Structures are given as structure tokens and as C-alpha cells.
Amino acid sequence: MPELPEVETIRRDLEPLIVGRTVERVRIHPGAERLAVTDAPRDLERALRGRRVEAVGRHGKYLLLRLDDGRTWVMHLRMTGSLVHASADAPAHRFERARIDLDDGSTVRFNDLRKFGTWHLVEDPLEAMPNSGPDALSEEFTPAWLLGCLRRRSVAVKAVLLDQAVAAGVGNIYADEACWIAAIDPRTPASRIGPTRAARLHAAVLQTLEESLGDRGSSFSDYRDGLGAQGLHHVRVHVFRREGQPCGRCGRTIEKRRVAGRGTHFCPGCQRK
Ligand SMILES: [Zn+2]
């Protein structure tokens, strides 16, 4: 699933290409009707036609297209969605679910193998992002905030990191990577993490997100940036999908276990409970 670095890379790619552009036509293809959450597909297509894009923002894993009528077009890529800017005559991807034609003759294609992606058209973006806490790269996400979130919970640290109310934008890849960087076992009960380790974990979250952003995200499966290219960070991860390989810090074999309902990768040698 695209997480914060992947969605932010797409945002940065699309921003100069679509801000100031007017939507000439939107087509949600047959079979992709579930993409449209707030309106029926034809109504959503009609509502978006003629709107100018004024800004492209992001909160957590949500892309926020602010329109000239004051409303926000909120997009979530879920498991396999991607948004790719392309010329009008570029052939459709096999899993193209929707197409946006802009007034400069270019297009944005929404490709999504699994079809879990969502579009909301709302007055207030918060309507589309219930239970979303501070963005993990915002000033509101602080060591004290993270410590407060960990203290109140008896679940595994991994579960707290995956909670979008705690650090919006962190998903399975970067939760595992952050735990490794902080040398914390992801299975550790959250309430056992004190101020020192919480501060280390907070710094680790920022580090892994920023490093991946510098690599334009990770392409473990379907992720493509706003221009259709892969990210580069998946070859630089420490533990994610590296089970059976040696830990780069202590040499022990990296393990994969189910934690918080998700496949979780960690080193049993240097990540402590
Ligand atoms: Zn290790």
C-alpha cells in the first residue's frame, strides 16, 4: 500500500502539472463505481467538470485536491492505487479505473488493480478522513504526543504505529523500519515504552519516512510515482520483506511474524522488548 512517502512523491509530481488546470472531463470506468464514495459516479463526474484545481495537499495517505468552488476532492489509493500524469493519447493501463482530462490536453489516470481506492468530494476534508490524527511529518507529531499515545495502550507498539490517529501516513513498511531503526521489538506492549525509547521511536519514524521520500518511495509491488516510474527505497530497507536475511546491524536472521494483524519483520537479535 502506498504510505506517506509514496503519496507525498505523487503529490509533488502532480502539483506543478495540475495546479491551475481546469478539469474538462472525468470518466469513472465501468466496474469501478465504488471509487465514488460521496456521489453516484455520473454525479461525481458532473460535479468535477469545469472545476479548477487550486492546490494539491496531503494528509497522511490522503491526497487533497482543493477546487475553485471551495470543495476538496479527497483521494485515497488504498492497496494498489496510483495516479499517473500522461498525455491524452497514452494507452490506458490494464487496470485504469478512471481518467481525468485537463484543459491543457493532458490527463491523469487512476490505475488500481484491487479497486479499493476512494474519491470523496467534500466541503471539509475531515469528513473524508475520520479518525485521522496528526500527519507524521507535521509539527503536531512530537515525541510527547507519541509517548502519550503509547502510554494509554496495552497493544503492541506496531499496532500503535499503524493507527492513523497516532501518526497519519505510517503503514506496514515504515512501522517495521522505524522499530528496527529504534531497536525496539514491534511486539513490545506499547505501555512499556518510556520517554527515552518513545523519543527514539519518534526520531526513527521521521528518519525512515524522510529517507524513503528522498528515494521517491518504495515500489514493493504496484506503487508508481506521479509520472509512472518506480520508487527506489525498497532496495534500501532494513527489515521489511527481508525475512531469512541477515540483520545489517547484528547479523541475526530477520524474522517475519504476524503482529497487529499484519506481517511484521524484525531482528530478534537487536530489537528489544
Ligand atoms: Zn539485528
Short mmCIF file of N, CA and C in Angstrom, two decimals, residues 15-143:
data_model
loop_
_atom_site.label_atom_id
_atom_site.label_comp_id
_atom_site.label_asym_id
_atom_site.label_seq_id
_atom_site.Cartn_x
_atom_site.Cartn_y
_atom_site.Cartn_z
N GLU A 15 1.65 18.25 -8.46
CA GLU A 15 1.38 19.65 -8.13
C GLU A 15 1.69 20.61 -9.28
N PRO A 16 2.92 20.60 -9.84
CA PRO A 16 3.20 21.57 -10.91
C PRO A 16 2.45 21.28 -12.21
N LEU A 17 1.93 20.07 -12.34
CA LEU A 17 1.27 19.68 -13.59
C LEU A 17 -0.23 19.95 -13.58
N ILE A 18 -0.83 19.99 -12.38
CA ILE A 18 -2.30 20.11 -12.37
C ILE A 18 -2.83 21.35 -11.65
N VAL A 19 -2.00 22.02 -10.83
CA VAL A 19 -2.50 23.24 -10.18
C VAL A 19 -2.70 24.32 -11.24
N GLY A 20 -3.88 24.95 -11.22
CA GLY A 20 -4.22 25.96 -12.21
C GLY A 20 -4.93 25.38 -13.43
N ARG A 21 -4.92 24.06 -13.54
CA ARG A 21 -5.60 23.40 -14.67
C ARG A 21 -7.08 23.22 -14.34
N THR A 22 -7.89 23.24 -15.38
CA THR A 22 -9.32 23.01 -15.23
C THR A 22 -9.65 21.60 -15.71
N VAL A 23 -10.52 20.95 -14.96
CA VAL A 23 -10.95 19.60 -15.31
C VAL A 23 -11.97 19.69 -16.44
N GLU A 24 -11.65 19.13 -17.58
CA GLU A 24 -12.60 19.17 -18.70
C GLU A 24 -13.57 18.01 -18.65
N ARG A 25 -13.05 16.87 -18.17
CA ARG A 25 -13.92 15.70 -18.16
C ARG A 25 -13.34 14.66 -17.20
N VAL A 26 -14.22 13.99 -16.49
CA VAL A 26 -13.79 12.87 -15.64
C VAL A 26 -14.60 11.66 -16.06
N ARG A 27 -13.93 10.55 -16.23
CA ARG A 27 -14.63 9.30 -16.56
C ARG A 27 -14.25 8.22 -15.57
N ILE A 28 -15.24 7.73 -14.84
CA ILE A 28 -15.05 6.58 -13.95
C ILE A 28 -15.51 5.37 -14.76
N HIS A 29 -14.59 4.45 -15.00
CA HIS A 29 -14.87 3.38 -15.94
C HIS A 29 -15.83 2.33 -15.36
N PRO A 30 -16.54 1.61 -16.24
CA PRO A 30 -17.45 0.56 -15.78
C PRO A 30 -16.70 -0.45 -14.90
N GLY A 31 -17.31 -0.83 -13.81
CA GLY A 31 -16.68 -1.78 -12.89
C GLY A 31 -15.94 -1.08 -11.76
N ALA A 32 -15.76 0.25 -11.88
CA ALA A 32 -15.00 0.99 -10.86
C ALA A 32 -15.92 1.93 -10.08
N GLU A 33 -17.20 1.63 -10.07
CA GLU A 33 -18.18 2.55 -9.47
C GLU A 33 -17.91 2.81 -7.99
N ARG A 34 -17.30 1.83 -7.29
CA ARG A 34 -17.07 2.00 -5.85
C ARG A 34 -16.05 3.09 -5.54
N LEU A 35 -15.32 3.53 -6.57
CA LEU A 35 -14.36 4.62 -6.39
C LEU A 35 -15.08 5.87 -5.86
N ALA A 36 -16.28 6.10 -6.36
CA ALA A 36 -17.04 7.30 -6.00
C ALA A 36 -17.80 7.05 -4.70
N VAL A 37 -17.37 7.70 -3.62
CA VAL A 37 -17.96 7.42 -2.31
C VAL A 37 -19.10 8.38 -1.99
N THR A 38 -18.88 9.68 -2.25
CA THR A 38 -19.84 10.68 -1.79
C THR A 38 -20.99 10.89 -2.76
N ASP A 39 -20.82 10.50 -4.01
CA ASP A 39 -21.86 10.72 -5.01
C ASP A 39 -21.90 9.50 -5.92
N ALA A 40 -22.99 9.36 -6.67
CA ALA A 40 -23.02 8.33 -7.71
C ALA A 40 -21.97 8.72 -8.76
N PRO A 41 -21.36 7.74 -9.43
CA PRO A 41 -20.27 8.05 -10.36
C PRO A 41 -20.61 9.15 -11.37
N ARG A 42 -21.79 9.08 -12.00
CA ARG A 42 -22.12 10.09 -13.02
C ARG A 42 -22.28 11.47 -12.38
N ASP A 43 -22.83 11.51 -11.15
CA ASP A 43 -22.98 12.79 -10.45
C ASP A 43 -21.62 13.37 -10.09
N LEU A 44 -20.71 12.50 -9.67
CA LEU A 44 -19.37 12.97 -9.31
C LEU A 44 -18.65 13.50 -10.55
N GLU A 45 -18.77 12.78 -11.65
CA GLU A 45 -18.15 13.23 -12.91
C GLU A 45 -18.66 14.62 -13.28
N ARG A 46 -19.97 14.81 -13.13
CA ARG A 46 -20.59 16.09 -13.49
C ARG A 46 -20.13 17.20 -12.54
N ALA A 47 -20.05 16.88 -11.25
CA ALA A 47 -19.67 17.89 -10.25
C ALA A 47 -18.23 18.36 -10.45
N LEU A 48 -17.37 17.49 -10.98
CA LEU A 48 -15.96 17.83 -11.13
C LEU A 48 -15.67 18.57 -12.44
N ARG A 49 -16.54 18.41 -13.40
CA ARG A 49 -16.33 19.02 -14.71
C ARG A 49 -16.31 20.54 -14.58
N GLY A 50 -15.29 21.18 -15.17
CA GLY A 50 -15.22 22.65 -15.15
C GLY A 50 -14.55 23.22 -13.91
N ARG A 51 -14.22 22.39 -12.95
CA ARG A 51 -13.58 22.88 -11.72
C ARG A 51 -12.08 23.06 -11.97
N ARG A 52 -11.53 24.13 -11.39
CA ARG A 52 -10.09 24.36 -11.48
C ARG A 52 -9.42 23.84 -10.21
N VAL A 53 -8.26 23.22 -10.37
CA VAL A 53 -7.51 22.72 -9.21
C VAL A 53 -6.68 23.87 -8.66
N GLU A 54 -6.90 24.22 -7.40
CA GLU A 54 -6.18 25.36 -6.82
C GLU A 54 -4.98 24.94 -6.00
N ALA A 55 -5.00 23.75 -5.44
CA ALA A 55 -3.86 23.28 -4.63
C ALA A 55 -3.92 21.77 -4.53
N VAL A 56 -2.76 21.16 -4.37
CA VAL A 56 -2.69 19.72 -4.13
C VAL A 56 -2.01 19.51 -2.79
N GLY A 57 -2.79 19.09 -1.80
CA GLY A 57 -2.25 18.87 -0.46
C GLY A 57 -2.25 17.39 -0.13
N ARG A 58 -1.81 17.11 1.09
CA ARG A 58 -1.78 15.71 1.54
C ARG A 58 -1.93 15.69 3.05
N HIS A 59 -2.65 14.70 3.54
CA HIS A 59 -2.67 14.44 4.98
C HIS A 59 -2.58 12.94 5.15
N GLY A 60 -1.54 12.47 5.83
CA GLY A 60 -1.35 11.03 5.94
C GLY A 60 -1.27 10.42 4.55
N LYS A 61 -2.13 9.45 4.30
CA LYS A 61 -2.12 8.79 2.99
C LYS A 61 -3.18 9.37 2.04
N TYR A 62 -3.80 10.47 2.43
CA TYR A 62 -4.83 11.10 1.59
C TYR A 62 -4.24 12.21 0.74
N LEU A 63 -4.64 12.27 -0.52
CA LEU A 63 -4.33 13.40 -1.39
C LEU A 63 -5.54 14.32 -1.38
N LEU A 64 -5.29 15.63 -1.27
CA LEU A 64 -6.37 16.60 -1.15
C LEU A 64 -6.27 17.61 -2.28
N LEU A 65 -7.16 17.52 -3.25
CA LEU A 65 -7.18 18.47 -4.36
C LEU A 65 -8.21 19.55 -4.03
N ARG A 66 -7.71 20.77 -3.73
CA ARG A 66 -8.63 21.86 -3.42
C ARG A 66 -9.11 22.48 -4.72
N LEU A 67 -10.43 22.61 -4.84
CA LEU A 67 -11.04 23.08 -6.08
C LEU A 67 -11.51 24.51 -5.95
N ASP A 68 -11.78 25.16 -7.10
CA ASP A 68 -12.11 26.58 -7.09
C ASP A 68 -13.50 26.87 -6.53
N ASP A 69 -14.30 25.85 -6.27
CA ASP A 69 -15.61 26.10 -5.64
C ASP A 69 -15.53 25.91 -4.12
N GLY A 70 -14.30 25.75 -3.61
CA GLY A 70 -14.12 25.63 -2.16
C GLY A 70 -14.17 24.20 -1.66
N ARG A 71 -14.61 23.30 -2.53
CA ARG A 71 -14.67 21.91 -2.08
C ARG A 71 -13.32 21.22 -2.27
N THR A 72 -13.19 20.06 -1.66
CA THR A 72 -11.94 19.30 -1.76
C THR A 72 -12.24 17.91 -2.32
N TRP A 73 -11.44 17.54 -3.30
CA TRP A 73 -11.52 16.21 -3.92
C TRP A 73 -10.48 15.36 -3.17
N VAL A 74 -10.97 14.49 -2.30
CA VAL A 74 -10.08 13.70 -1.44
C VAL A 74 -9.89 12.32 -2.06
N MET A 75 -8.64 11.96 -2.31
CA MET A 75 -8.36 10.67 -2.94
C MET A 75 -7.54 9.80 -1.99
N HIS A 76 -7.90 8.52 -1.92
CA HIS A 76 -7.09 7.56 -1.17
C HIS A 76 -6.76 6.40 -2.10
N LEU A 77 -5.49 6.03 -2.15
CA LEU A 77 -5.05 5.00 -3.11
C LEU A 77 -5.22 3.58 -2.57
N ARG A 78 -5.47 3.47 -1.23
CA ARG A 78 -5.63 2.15 -0.59
C ARG A 78 -4.52 1.18 -0.96
N MET A 79 -4.88 -0.05 -1.38
CA MET A 79 -3.87 -1.10 -1.56
C MET A 79 -2.97 -0.89 -2.78
N THR A 80 -3.59 -0.60 -3.92
CA THR A 80 -2.83 -0.68 -5.17
C THR A 80 -3.08 0.50 -6.10
N GLY A 81 -3.66 1.58 -5.59
CA GLY A 81 -3.98 2.70 -6.47
C GLY A 81 -2.74 3.49 -6.86
N SER A 82 -2.79 4.10 -8.05
CA SER A 82 -1.75 5.05 -8.43
C SER A 82 -2.40 6.13 -9.29
N LEU A 83 -1.76 7.29 -9.31
CA LEU A 83 -2.23 8.42 -10.11
C LEU A 83 -1.09 8.82 -11.01
N VAL A 84 -1.29 8.73 -12.30
CA VAL A 84 -0.19 8.97 -13.23
C VAL A 84 -0.60 10.03 -14.25
N HIS A 85 0.25 11.05 -14.37
CA HIS A 85 0.02 12.09 -15.38
C HIS A 85 0.49 11.55 -16.73
N ALA A 86 -0.33 11.72 -17.76
CA ALA A 86 0.01 11.15 -19.07
C ALA A 86 -0.63 12.00 -20.17
N SER A 87 -0.09 11.88 -21.37
CA SER A 87 -0.69 12.60 -22.49
C SER A 87 -2.04 11.97 -22.82
N ALA A 88 -2.87 12.73 -23.53
CA ALA A 88 -4.23 12.27 -23.81
C ALA A 88 -4.24 10.98 -24.63
N ASP A 89 -3.23 10.81 -25.49
CA ASP A 89 -3.24 9.62 -26.35
C ASP A 89 -2.44 8.45 -25.79
N ALA A 90 -1.92 8.59 -24.56
CA ALA A 90 -1.20 7.46 -23.96
C ALA A 90 -2.18 6.31 -23.75
N PRO A 91 -1.78 5.07 -24.09
CA PRO A 91 -2.71 3.95 -23.94
C PRO A 91 -3.08 3.74 -22.48
N ALA A 92 -4.31 3.27 -22.25
CA ALA A 92 -4.76 3.03 -20.88
C ALA A 92 -4.02 1.84 -20.29
N HIS A 93 -3.62 1.97 -19.02
CA HIS A 93 -3.06 0.86 -18.26
C HIS A 93 -4.13 -0.22 -18.14
N ARG A 94 -3.70 -1.46 -18.00
CA ARG A 94 -4.63 -2.58 -17.90
C ARG A 94 -5.65 -2.38 -16.77
N PHE A 95 -5.20 -1.73 -15.68
CA PHE A 95 -6.09 -1.55 -14.53
C PHE A 95 -6.53 -0.10 -14.36
N GLU A 96 -6.61 0.64 -15.48
CA GLU A 96 -7.12 2.01 -15.39
C GLU A 96 -8.58 1.98 -14.97
N ARG A 97 -8.89 2.73 -13.88
CA ARG A 97 -10.26 2.75 -13.35
C ARG A 97 -10.95 4.07 -13.61
N ALA A 98 -10.17 5.13 -13.82
CA ALA A 98 -10.76 6.44 -14.09
C ALA A 98 -9.74 7.29 -14.82
N ARG A 99 -10.25 8.29 -15.53
CA ARG A 99 -9.40 9.16 -16.33
C ARG A 99 -9.89 10.58 -16.17
N ILE A 100 -8.94 11.50 -15.93
CA ILE A 100 -9.26 12.91 -15.76
C ILE A 100 -8.61 13.65 -16.93
N ASP A 101 -9.40 14.33 -17.74
CA ASP A 101 -8.87 15.12 -18.85
C ASP A 101 -8.78 16.58 -18.41
N LEU A 102 -7.60 17.18 -18.61
CA LEU A 102 -7.37 18.57 -18.20
C LEU A 102 -7.39 19.50 -19.41
N ASP A 103 -7.51 20.81 -19.13
CA ASP A 103 -7.69 21.77 -20.23
C ASP A 103 -6.43 22.04 -21.04
N ASP A 104 -5.28 21.48 -20.63
CA ASP A 104 -4.08 21.65 -21.44
C ASP A 104 -3.84 20.43 -22.34
N GLY A 105 -4.84 19.55 -22.40
CA GLY A 105 -4.72 18.38 -23.27
C GLY A 105 -4.04 17.20 -22.60
N SER A 106 -3.61 17.37 -21.35
CA SER A 106 -3.00 16.23 -20.64
C SER A 106 -4.07 15.52 -19.81
N THR A 107 -3.69 14.40 -19.23
CA THR A 107 -4.64 13.61 -18.43
C THR A 107 -3.97 13.11 -17.16
N VAL A 108 -4.79 12.73 -16.20
CA VAL A 108 -4.32 11.98 -15.04
C VAL A 108 -5.12 10.68 -15.02
N ARG A 109 -4.40 9.56 -14.91
CA ARG A 109 -5.07 8.26 -14.92
C ARG A 109 -5.02 7.67 -13.52
N PHE A 110 -6.15 7.12 -13.09
CA PHE A 110 -6.21 6.43 -11.80
C PHE A 110 -6.20 4.94 -12.08
N ASN A 111 -5.08 4.29 -11.78
CA ASN A 111 -4.93 2.85 -12.01
C ASN A 111 -5.02 2.14 -10.66
N ASP A 112 -5.71 1.01 -10.62
CA ASP A 112 -5.93 0.36 -9.32
C ASP A 112 -6.34 -1.10 -9.52
N LEU A 113 -5.37 -1.99 -9.38
CA LEU A 113 -5.63 -3.42 -9.55
C LEU A 113 -6.76 -3.92 -8.65
N ARG A 114 -6.66 -3.62 -7.35
CA ARG A 114 -7.60 -4.20 -6.39
C ARG A 114 -8.92 -3.45 -6.26
N LYS A 115 -8.97 -2.23 -6.76
CA LYS A 115 -10.20 -1.43 -6.74
C LYS A 115 -10.70 -1.07 -5.34
N PHE A 116 -9.76 -0.78 -4.42
CA PHE A 116 -10.16 -0.31 -3.09
C PHE A 116 -10.02 1.20 -2.96
N GLY A 117 -9.47 1.86 -3.98
CA GLY A 117 -9.26 3.31 -3.93
C GLY A 117 -10.58 4.05 -3.77
N THR A 118 -10.50 5.26 -3.19
CA THR A 118 -11.73 6.04 -2.95
C THR A 118 -11.56 7.50 -3.35
N TRP A 119 -12.64 8.09 -3.84
CA TRP A 119 -12.73 9.52 -4.10
C TRP A 119 -13.91 10.07 -3.32
N HIS A 120 -13.64 11.13 -2.55
CA HIS A 120 -14.71 11.87 -1.88
C HIS A 120 -14.69 13.30 -2.42
N LEU A 121 -15.86 13.89 -2.59
CA LEU A 121 -15.94 15.32 -2.90
C LEU A 121 -16.68 15.97 -1.74
N VAL A 122 -15.93 16.78 -0.95
CA VAL A 122 -16.47 17.25 0.33
C VAL A 122 -16.19 18.73 0.56
N GLU A 123 -16.99 19.33 1.43
CA GLU A 123 -16.77 20.72 1.83
C GLU A 123 -15.55 20.80 2.75
N ASP A 124 -15.46 19.84 3.66
CA ASP A 124 -14.39 19.83 4.66
C ASP A 124 -13.65 18.50 4.56
N PRO A 125 -12.34 18.53 4.27
CA PRO A 125 -11.59 17.27 4.10
C PRO A 125 -11.73 16.32 5.28
N LEU A 126 -11.97 16.86 6.47
CA LEU A 126 -12.08 15.99 7.64
C LEU A 126 -13.24 15.00 7.52
N GLU A 127 -14.27 15.39 6.74
CA GLU A 127 -15.40 14.48 6.52
C GLU A 127 -14.94 13.16 5.90
N ALA A 128 -13.89 13.26 5.06
CA ALA A 128 -13.42 12.08 4.34
C ALA A 128 -12.32 11.34 5.09
N MET A 129 -11.84 11.94 6.19
CA MET A 129 -10.71 11.34 6.91
C MET A 129 -11.04 11.16 8.38
N PRO A 130 -12.09 10.39 8.69
CA PRO A 130 -12.45 10.23 10.09
C PRO A 130 -11.32 9.53 10.85
N ASN A 131 -11.13 9.88 12.08
CA ASN A 131 -10.12 9.24 12.95
C ASN A 131 -8.70 9.48 12.49
N SER A 132 -8.47 10.53 11.69
CA SER A 132 -7.11 10.80 11.25
C SER A 132 -6.46 11.77 12.23
N GLY A 133 -5.31 11.37 12.76
CA GLY A 133 -4.57 12.22 13.70
C GLY A 133 -3.56 13.07 12.96
N PRO A 134 -2.53 13.55 13.68
CA PRO A 134 -1.53 14.41 13.04
C PRO A 134 -0.76 13.68 11.95
N ASP A 135 -0.48 14.38 10.87
CA ASP A 135 0.37 13.83 9.83
C ASP A 135 1.75 13.55 10.44
N ALA A 136 2.34 12.41 10.07
CA ALA A 136 3.59 12.00 10.70
C ALA A 136 4.75 12.96 10.41
N LEU A 137 4.65 13.77 9.36
CA LEU A 137 5.71 14.74 9.09
C LEU A 137 5.31 16.16 9.47
N SER A 138 4.23 16.29 10.26
CA SER A 138 3.80 17.62 10.68
C SER A 138 4.39 17.96 12.05
N GLU A 139 4.32 19.23 12.41
CA GLU A 139 4.86 19.67 13.71
C GLU A 139 4.03 19.14 14.87
N GLU A 140 2.79 18.71 14.58
CA GLU A 140 1.94 18.20 15.65
C GLU A 140 2.36 16.80 16.10
N PHE A 141 3.07 16.10 15.24
CA PHE A 141 3.56 14.77 15.62
C PHE A 141 4.89 14.96 16.35
N THR A 142 4.84 14.90 17.68
CA THR A 142 6.01 15.18 18.52
C THR A 142 6.33 13.95 19.38
N PRO A 143 7.53 13.91 19.97
CA PRO A 143 7.86 12.80 20.88
C PRO A 143 6.85 12.71 22.03
#
